[in-house]
Amino acid sequence: MSGVYARQVARRISVLTATAALTVTGLLATAPAAQAAPPTPVSAATARTYLAALTVKAEGSSTGYSRDLFPHWITQSGACNTREVVLKRDGVNVVQDSSCAAVSGSWFSEYDGATWTAASDLDIDHVVALSEAWRSGANSWTTSKRQSFANDLTRPQLIAVTDNVNQAKGDLDPAEWMPSRTSYRCTYARMWVHVKYYWGLSVDSAEKSALQSVLNGC
């Protein structure tokens, strides 16, 4: 009797193990593909809370500003610098050569809706521009902190976009520039506030008003 019982238990364990394996396989099969995008910003509700907490004051001066005071693009691993890491992250089917340069792939520019297949057509935008950060408090930071800001892969501060769109944006804040692709403006405002809040940067009144308007419609 005990032998029969042992065989039944063994058979039951075998069935349970097989079922568990099928469940795991099913979960893997239905798991979403990796998102070719920057880190997800805080929700609109959280962004509104963050925005209310930011210091509001007139923008400071650009006196003394230089991009060299925000060292980038730094090496992240091996031969890969921050730009190449973002190109790999934000693209689809990106192939890199031995020096980590993206030699093929496809990139969708969230700001204007254009799709590119050459990395040379893309800039890596600092969502909060370096000079904007300088005028909002980064002028008092150490060079080490400014380097961390300029290469921040953890917050939604870096994104691969059409090069001439990035150049047209320049160092403008949301009161002066927003993505032409209106469906992305809510995400952009969330990104902007997330970055400014984390890094303790101030906003001016027009900037805050523009962000509030967008976030209230999210």
Tab-separated table of C-alpha atoms in Angstrom:
chain	number	residue	atom	x	y	z
A	1	MET	CA	0.000	0.000	0.000
A	2	SER	CA	2.784	2.361	0.902
A	3	GLY	CA	4.480	1.666	-2.459
A	4	VAL	CA	1.287	2.560	-4.368
A	5	TYR	CA	0.887	5.727	-2.284
A	6	ALA	CA	4.504	6.711	-2.957
A	7	ARG	CA	3.963	6.293	-6.695
A	8	GLN	CA	0.800	8.442	-6.524
A	9	VAL	CA	2.660	11.188	-4.663
A	10	ALA	CA	5.522	11.082	-7.155
A	11	ARG	CA	3.067	11.266	-10.070
A	12	ARG	CA	1.264	14.223	-8.446
A	13	ILE	CA	4.557	16.088	-7.941
A	14	SER	CA	5.481	15.424	-11.565
A	15	VAL	CA	2.175	16.889	-12.772
A	16	LEU	CA	2.514	19.948	-10.537
A	17	THR	CA	6.073	20.528	-11.742
A	18	ALA	CA	4.996	20.324	-15.379
A	19	THR	CA	2.088	22.703	-14.754
A	20	ALA	CA	4.390	25.194	-13.035
A	21	ALA	CA	6.825	25.011	-15.938
A	22	LEU	CA	4.025	25.682	-18.423
A	23	THR	CA	2.837	28.633	-16.342
A	24	VAL	CA	6.308	30.175	-16.278
A	25	THR	CA	6.689	29.601	-20.015
A	26	GLY	CA	3.355	31.272	-20.611
A	27	LEU	CA	4.356	34.265	-18.529
A	28	LEU	CA	7.586	34.622	-20.448
A	29	ALA	CA	5.771	34.372	-23.748
A	30	THR	CA	3.291	37.102	-22.823
A	31	ALA	CA	5.768	39.433	-21.089
A	32	PRO	CA	5.978	42.841	-22.796
A	33	ALA	CA	8.991	43.582	-24.940
A	34	ALA	CA	11.600	45.933	-23.547
A	35	GLN	CA	10.536	49.536	-24.016
A	36	ALA	CA	12.764	51.550	-26.329
A	37	ALA	CA	12.456	54.690	-24.238
A	38	PRO	CA	13.924	56.631	-21.320
A	39	PRO	CA	13.024	55.620	-17.752
A	40	THR	CA	9.312	56.162	-17.128
A	41	PRO	CA	8.726	59.508	-15.420
A	42	VAL	CA	6.550	59.983	-12.362
A	43	SER	CA	2.781	60.061	-12.876
A	44	ALA	CA	0.977	63.302	-13.689
A	45	ALA	CA	-0.443	63.398	-10.152
A	46	THR	CA	3.018	63.004	-8.621
A	47	ALA	CA	4.437	65.538	-11.076
A	48	ARG	CA	1.823	68.073	-9.967
A	49	THR	CA	2.849	67.461	-6.349
A	50	TYR	CA	6.527	67.808	-7.232
A	51	LEU	CA	5.891	70.990	-9.221
A	52	ALA	CA	4.098	72.562	-6.263
A	53	ALA	CA	7.154	71.832	-4.110
A	54	LEU	CA	9.737	73.384	-6.455
A	55	THR	CA	11.270	76.737	-5.608
A	56	VAL	CA	9.874	79.436	-7.874
A	57	LYS	CA	12.224	82.276	-8.724
A	58	ALA	CA	13.535	84.232	-11.682
A	59	GLU	CA	16.126	82.427	-13.764
A	60	GLY	CA	19.694	83.194	-12.890
A	61	SER	CA	22.377	84.477	-15.222
A	62	SER	CA	24.239	82.466	-17.845
A	63	THR	CA	27.435	84.198	-16.782
A	64	GLY	CA	30.220	81.667	-16.391
A	65	TYR	CA	28.307	78.876	-18.122
A	66	SER	CA	30.150	76.402	-20.322
A	67	ARG	CA	29.185	72.942	-21.493
A	68	ASP	CA	32.640	71.865	-20.375
A	69	LEU	CA	31.462	72.375	-16.795
A	70	PHE	CA	29.063	69.441	-17.362
A	71	PRO	CA	31.465	66.697	-18.572
A	72	HIS	CA	29.759	64.375	-21.059
A	73	TRP	CA	29.594	61.890	-22.657
A	74	ILE	CA	31.421	59.816	-20.058
A	75	THR	CA	32.338	56.136	-20.369
A	76	GLN	CA	29.626	53.898	-18.941
A	77	SER	CA	31.166	50.480	-19.545
A	78	GLY	CA	33.872	49.124	-21.818
A	79	ALA	CA	33.988	51.270	-24.944
A	80	CYS	CA	30.429	52.560	-24.459
A	81	ASN	CA	29.820	56.176	-23.526
A	82	THR	CA	26.512	57.686	-22.418
A	83	ARG	CA	25.438	58.632	-25.955
A	84	GLU	CA	25.884	55.084	-27.227
A	85	VAL	CA	24.051	53.633	-24.220
A	86	VAL	CA	21.057	55.894	-24.913
A	87	LEU	CA	21.088	55.092	-28.638
A	88	LYS	CA	21.019	51.384	-27.799
A	89	ARG	CA	18.277	51.863	-25.199
A	90	ASP	CA	16.006	54.098	-27.268
A	91	GLY	CA	16.353	52.232	-30.562
A	92	VAL	CA	15.008	48.981	-31.988
A	93	ASN	CA	17.290	46.233	-33.316
A	94	VAL	CA	20.357	48.395	-32.695
A	95	VAL	CA	23.649	46.810	-33.733
A	96	GLN	CA	26.876	48.213	-32.319
A	97	ASP	CA	30.404	47.703	-33.583
A	98	SER	CA	33.451	46.819	-31.474
A	99	SER	CA	33.852	50.456	-30.406
A	100	CYS	CA	30.176	50.557	-29.309
A	101	ALA	CA	29.089	52.841	-32.155
A	102	ALA	CA	25.557	52.150	-33.425
A	103	VAL	CA	25.944	50.968	-37.016
A	104	SER	CA	22.325	50.036	-37.675
A	105	GLY	CA	18.913	50.159	-36.063
A	106	SER	CA	15.713	52.171	-36.026
A	107	TRP	CA	14.837	55.130	-33.834
A	108	PHE	CA	11.478	56.834	-33.322
A	109	SER	CA	11.829	60.466	-32.270
A	110	GLU	CA	9.138	61.125	-29.671
A	111	TYR	CA	9.319	64.899	-30.086
A	112	ASP	CA	8.310	65.031	-33.763
A	113	GLY	CA	7.233	61.503	-34.722
A	114	ALA	CA	10.040	60.937	-37.225
A	115	THR	CA	11.748	57.563	-37.640
A	116	TRP	CA	15.459	57.315	-38.452
A	117	THR	CA	17.764	54.479	-39.409
A	118	ALA	CA	21.093	56.312	-39.089
A	119	ALA	CA	22.443	57.222	-35.662
A	120	SER	CA	23.961	60.370	-37.163
A	121	ASP	CA	20.438	61.772	-37.568
A	122	LEU	CA	19.917	61.705	-33.814
A	123	ASP	CA	20.973	63.885	-30.931
A	124	ILE	CA	20.767	62.857	-27.301
A	125	ASP	CA	18.684	65.600	-25.741
A	126	HIS	CA	19.143	66.705	-22.169
A	127	VAL	CA	15.462	67.156	-21.331
A	128	VAL	CA	16.454	69.882	-18.872
A	129	ALA	CA	19.196	71.558	-20.874
A	130	LEU	CA	22.575	72.045	-19.266
A	131	SER	CA	22.439	75.837	-19.487
A	132	GLU	CA	18.856	75.807	-18.166
A	133	ALA	CA	20.101	73.780	-15.218
A	134	TRP	CA	22.955	76.259	-14.725
A	135	ARG	CA	20.474	79.150	-14.498
A	136	SER	CA	18.251	77.104	-12.159
A	137	GLY	CA	20.844	76.258	-9.517
A	138	ALA	CA	23.517	74.035	-11.076
A	139	ASN	CA	25.931	76.979	-11.176
A	140	SER	CA	26.616	76.292	-7.496
A	141	TRP	CA	27.205	72.555	-7.946
A	142	THR	CA	30.533	70.758	-8.020
A	143	THR	CA	31.799	69.606	-11.403
A	144	SER	CA	31.264	66.026	-10.215
A	145	LYS	CA	27.574	66.671	-9.565
A	146	ARG	CA	27.184	68.426	-12.906
A	147	GLN	CA	28.770	65.400	-14.596
A	148	SER	CA	26.262	63.104	-12.896
A	149	PHE	CA	23.419	65.347	-14.076
A	150	ALA	CA	24.690	65.476	-17.661
A	151	ASN	CA	24.955	61.673	-17.850
A	152	ASP	CA	21.884	60.735	-15.788
A	153	LEU	CA	20.553	57.410	-17.086
A	154	THR	CA	18.361	56.767	-14.038
A	155	ARG	CA	15.975	59.690	-14.387
A	156	PRO	CA	14.156	60.566	-17.664
A	157	GLN	CA	16.754	63.225	-18.503
A	158	LEU	CA	18.236	61.791	-21.723
A	159	ILE	CA	16.375	60.852	-24.906
A	160	ALA	CA	17.361	60.183	-28.516
A	161	VAL	CA	15.528	62.590	-30.854
A	162	THR	CA	15.812	64.129	-34.310
A	163	ASP	CA	18.982	66.224	-34.317
A	164	ASN	CA	17.572	69.433	-35.816
A	165	VAL	CA	14.564	69.298	-33.460
A	166	ASN	CA	16.926	69.116	-30.510
A	167	GLN	CA	18.928	72.006	-31.910
A	168	ALA	CA	15.762	74.076	-32.377
A	169	LYS	CA	14.807	73.395	-28.756
A	170	GLY	CA	18.207	74.575	-27.557
A	171	ASP	CA	18.044	75.555	-23.895
A	172	LEU	CA	14.383	76.637	-23.909
A	173	ASP	CA	12.092	75.704	-21.035
A	174	PRO	CA	8.449	74.492	-21.392
A	175	ALA	CA	7.113	78.074	-21.408
A	176	GLU	CA	9.128	78.600	-24.596
A	177	TRP	CA	9.223	75.175	-26.257
A	178	MET	CA	7.234	71.928	-26.185
A	179	PRO	CA	7.382	68.905	-28.523
A	180	SER	CA	5.443	69.468	-31.756
A	181	ARG	CA	3.934	66.006	-31.232
A	182	THR	CA	1.160	67.074	-28.867
A	183	SER	CA	0.460	63.522	-27.655
A	184	TYR	CA	3.916	63.493	-26.035
A	185	ARG	CA	3.608	66.781	-24.169
A	186	CYS	CA	2.164	65.226	-21.031
A	187	THR	CA	5.065	62.763	-20.851
A	188	TYR	CA	7.533	65.560	-21.549
A	189	ALA	CA	6.139	67.713	-18.731
A	190	ARG	CA	6.319	64.749	-16.347
A	191	MET	CA	9.928	64.130	-17.400
A	192	TRP	CA	10.868	67.775	-16.915
A	193	VAL	CA	9.350	68.042	-13.436
A	194	HIS	CA	10.772	64.650	-12.388
A	195	VAL	CA	14.289	65.791	-13.306
A	196	LYS	CA	14.037	69.262	-11.771
A	197	TYR	CA	12.580	67.880	-8.549
A	198	TYR	CA	15.188	65.137	-8.153
A	199	TRP	CA	18.073	67.524	-8.781
A	200	GLY	CA	16.640	70.343	-6.668
A	201	LEU	CA	16.456	72.895	-9.470
A	202	SER	CA	14.179	75.915	-9.413
A	203	VAL	CA	11.492	76.980	-11.911
A	204	ASP	CA	10.497	80.456	-13.015
A	205	SER	CA	6.861	81.537	-12.889
A	206	ALA	CA	6.172	81.240	-16.627
A	207	GLU	CA	7.779	77.792	-16.712
A	208	LYS	CA	5.680	76.642	-13.751
A	209	SER	CA	2.491	77.972	-15.321
A	210	ALA	CA	3.190	76.168	-18.610
A	211	LEU	CA	3.907	72.909	-16.800
A	212	GLN	CA	0.764	73.223	-14.660
A	213	SER	CA	-1.341	73.766	-17.762
A	214	VAL	CA	-0.012	70.626	-19.440
A	215	LEU	CA	-0.129	68.454	-16.313
A	216	ASN	CA	-3.693	69.499	-15.493
A	217	GLY	CA	-4.722	68.070	-18.861
A	218	CYS	CA	-2.938	64.743	-18.405
